[in-house]
Amino acid sequence: MRIKINHRINLEIILKLVFLFGFTAFYFITIKENTVSNYVHPRIIPYMCFAIISFLFIALFMVSEIFRIRKKNTQIGRYIIFLLPVLTAFILPPKSIVFSSDKLSNIKSVDRKISKTYEENETDKSTSSEIFSIYSDIIDDKESSIYLEDGKIILNEDNFINWIDELYINSDRYEGNTIELIGFVLKNNEFKQNEFVIARSMMVCCAADTQAIGFLCNYDKASQLEKGSWIKINGEINIIDNDDDRIPLIDIQSIKGVDKPENEFIYPY
């Protein structure tokens, strides 16, 4: 579709400014309202701030072109591709990721997930090197964040990933210990009636790579728990066989409902 410009305003520049201000407003609002965590890792926020500043500078230089008429047809159609993301960004509200049918075999430790990724990409030296570096950073961070508090394992946002790795890799070492953590209820038809997973959403980079990690729990009233509800549990760690692995199972001793954390995600680094 072509529109002949016969007026004093440069329609093409107006369209470019609308899209620039649209993306700028979206970035600014998500950062201000703290909904940005639903989309990307917090370490991406500085880059979004840089993008906001860049968009504003570009718009500033383009403003002077609004009344400069170019003697050519404006191809409106090529700008439609930018219209959909701008509209959906404002029309569709940010939503939390819902894990409705994850299998128990997918609720693994972070080390195992990274190791699997490493094996799949070992032919790509640059990718493998980067993954190995991430894996090493996680391992180096463990010793300072995993320790017993009066003989009890207490998980929080800062040590959740390190503890879950330790408990999956060295599960026999902690059999019989008590554990306390907060997470959301994850259920699947694969589980028994008295079983559920208490999980957290782990984000490596953005929402697209988010996955649930957690522990299988044994609770006689598991059927009464609502999927996705947030709970705080205390229990005892036991070890069971699952396929070819030995995994921790938490026998629930106490459980209570809690509010969803302000930031429901945890990060490996």
mmCIF file of N, CA and C in Angstrom, residues 37-38 40-42 156-162 183 199-206 209-213 261-269:
data_model
loop_
_atom_site.group_PDB
_atom_site.id
_atom_site.type_symbol
_atom_site.label_atom_id
_atom_site.label_comp_id
_atom_site.label_asym_id
_atom_site.label_seq_id
_atom_site.Cartn_x
_atom_site.Cartn_y
_atom_site.Cartn_z
ATOM 1 N N SER A 37 10.563 -8.454 35.535
ATOM 2 C CA SER A 37 11.053 -9.777 35.940
ATOM 3 C C SER A 37 10.247 -10.901 35.308
ATOM 4 N N ASN A 38 9.053 -10.587 34.792
ATOM 5 C CA ASN A 38 8.268 -11.606 34.095
ATOM 6 C C ASN A 38 8.811 -11.892 32.704
ATOM 7 N N VAL A 40 12.504 -10.873 31.613
ATOM 8 C CA VAL A 40 13.951 -11.063 31.480
ATOM 9 C C VAL A 40 14.635 -11.129 32.840
ATOM 10 N N HIS A 41 15.864 -11.609 32.827
ATOM 11 C CA HIS A 41 16.733 -11.649 34.008
ATOM 12 C C HIS A 41 17.064 -10.207 34.419
ATOM 13 N N PRO A 42 17.165 -9.923 35.719
ATOM 14 C CA PRO A 42 17.476 -8.558 36.174
ATOM 15 C C PRO A 42 18.741 -7.964 35.561
ATOM 16 N N ASN A 156 16.264 -20.358 50.766
ATOM 17 C CA ASN A 156 15.714 -19.046 50.439
ATOM 18 C C ASN A 156 16.112 -18.694 49.013
ATOM 19 N N GLU A 157 15.779 -17.481 48.576
ATOM 20 C CA GLU A 157 16.057 -17.084 47.195
ATOM 21 C C GLU A 157 17.546 -17.107 46.872
ATOM 22 N N ASP A 158 18.384 -16.841 47.872
ATOM 23 C CA ASP A 158 19.819 -16.737 47.626
ATOM 24 C C ASP A 158 20.513 -18.091 47.528
ATOM 25 N N ASN A 159 20.005 -19.083 48.254
ATOM 26 C CA ASN A 159 20.719 -20.370 48.264
ATOM 27 C C ASN A 159 19.904 -21.515 47.674
ATOM 28 N N PHE A 160 18.730 -21.226 47.145
ATOM 29 C CA PHE A 160 17.831 -22.281 46.678
ATOM 30 C C PHE A 160 18.502 -23.173 45.639
ATOM 31 N N ILE A 161 19.096 -22.565 44.639
ATOM 32 C CA ILE A 161 19.683 -23.342 43.545
ATOM 33 C C ILE A 161 20.873 -24.164 44.023
ATOM 34 N N ASN A 162 21.730 -23.561 44.840
ATOM 35 C CA ASN A 162 22.890 -24.296 45.339
ATOM 36 C C ASN A 162 22.475 -25.469 46.221
ATOM 37 N N GLY A 183 7.695 -22.411 48.194
ATOM 38 C CA GLY A 183 7.584 -22.628 46.761
ATOM 39 C C GLY A 183 6.127 -22.765 46.355
ATOM 40 N N ALA A 199 8.062 -26.272 44.095
ATOM 41 C CA ALA A 199 8.992 -25.820 43.063
ATOM 42 C C ALA A 199 9.170 -24.312 43.073
ATOM 43 N N ARG A 200 10.219 -23.877 42.393
ATOM 44 C CA ARG A 200 10.461 -22.467 42.092
ATOM 45 C C ARG A 200 10.769 -22.355 40.609
ATOM 46 N N SER A 201 10.498 -21.190 40.038
ATOM 47 C CA SER A 201 10.772 -20.936 38.625
ATOM 48 C C SER A 201 12.187 -20.400 38.470
ATOM 49 N N MET A 202 13.011 -21.109 37.720
ATOM 50 C CA MET A 202 14.392 -20.685 37.498
ATOM 51 C C MET A 202 14.516 -20.056 36.116
ATOM 52 N N MET A 203 15.049 -18.836 36.082
ATOM 53 C CA MET A 203 15.260 -18.126 34.826
ATOM 54 C C MET A 203 16.749 -17.909 34.608
ATOM 55 N N VAL A 204 17.248 -18.342 33.462
ATOM 56 C CA VAL A 204 18.658 -18.142 33.120
ATOM 57 C C VAL A 204 18.845 -16.813 32.402
ATOM 58 N N CYS A 205 17.981 -16.537 31.425
ATOM 59 C CA CYS A 205 18.113 -15.303 30.646
ATOM 60 C C CYS A 205 16.782 -14.575 30.502
ATOM 61 N N CYS A 206 15.754 -15.302 30.046
ATOM 62 C CA CYS A 206 14.460 -14.670 29.814
ATOM 63 C C CYS A 206 13.343 -15.682 30.037
ATOM 64 N N ASP A 209 13.337 -19.388 28.591
ATOM 65 C CA ASP A 209 14.129 -20.509 29.117
ATOM 66 C C ASP A 209 13.768 -20.852 30.565
ATOM 67 N N THR A 210 12.675 -20.284 31.065
ATOM 68 C CA THR A 210 12.272 -20.540 32.448
ATOM 69 C C THR A 210 11.822 -21.986 32.620
ATOM 70 N N GLN A 211 12.238 -22.603 33.710
ATOM 71 C CA GLN A 211 11.835 -23.971 34.009
ATOM 72 C C GLN A 211 11.677 -24.147 35.508
ATOM 73 N N ALA A 212 10.872 -25.124 35.879
ATOM 74 C CA ALA A 212 10.608 -25.385 37.290
ATOM 75 C C ALA A 212 11.641 -26.352 37.852
ATOM 76 N N ILE A 213 12.148 -26.036 39.049
ATOM 77 C CA ILE A 213 13.024 -26.956 39.766
ATOM 78 C C ILE A 213 12.505 -27.075 41.193
ATOM 79 N N PRO A 261 5.931 -14.487 46.492
ATOM 80 C CA PRO A 261 7.002 -13.495 46.639
ATOM 81 C C PRO A 261 6.883 -12.384 45.599
ATOM 82 N N GLU A 262 7.415 -11.235 45.925
ATOM 83 C CA GLU A 262 7.400 -10.113 44.984
ATOM 84 C C GLU A 262 8.073 -10.500 43.679
ATOM 85 N N ASN A 263 9.171 -11.233 43.778
ATOM 86 C CA ASN A 263 9.824 -11.792 42.595
ATOM 87 C C ASN A 263 9.809 -13.304 42.739
ATOM 88 N N GLU A 264 9.017 -13.965 41.915
ATOM 89 C CA GLU A 264 8.846 -15.410 42.053
ATOM 90 C C GLU A 264 9.969 -16.212 41.409
ATOM 91 N N PHE A 265 10.889 -15.541 40.730
ATOM 92 C CA PHE A 265 11.952 -16.253 40.021
ATOM 93 C C PHE A 265 13.227 -16.343 40.853
ATOM 94 N N ILE A 266 14.000 -17.385 40.577
ATOM 95 C CA ILE A 266 15.344 -17.507 41.125
ATOM 96 C C ILE A 266 16.303 -17.641 39.952
ATOM 97 N N TYR A 267 17.567 -17.309 40.195
ATOM 98 C CA TYR A 267 18.530 -17.229 39.102
ATOM 99 C C TYR A 267 19.799 -18.010 39.440
ATOM 100 N N PRO A 268 20.322 -18.782 38.469
ATOM 101 C CA PRO A 268 21.535 -19.565 38.738
ATOM 102 C C PRO A 268 22.780 -18.700 38.849
ATOM 103 N N TYR A 269 22.757 -17.496 38.286
ATOM 104 C CA TYR A 269 23.887 -16.570 38.364
ATOM 105 C C TYR A 269 23.419 -15.178 37.975
#
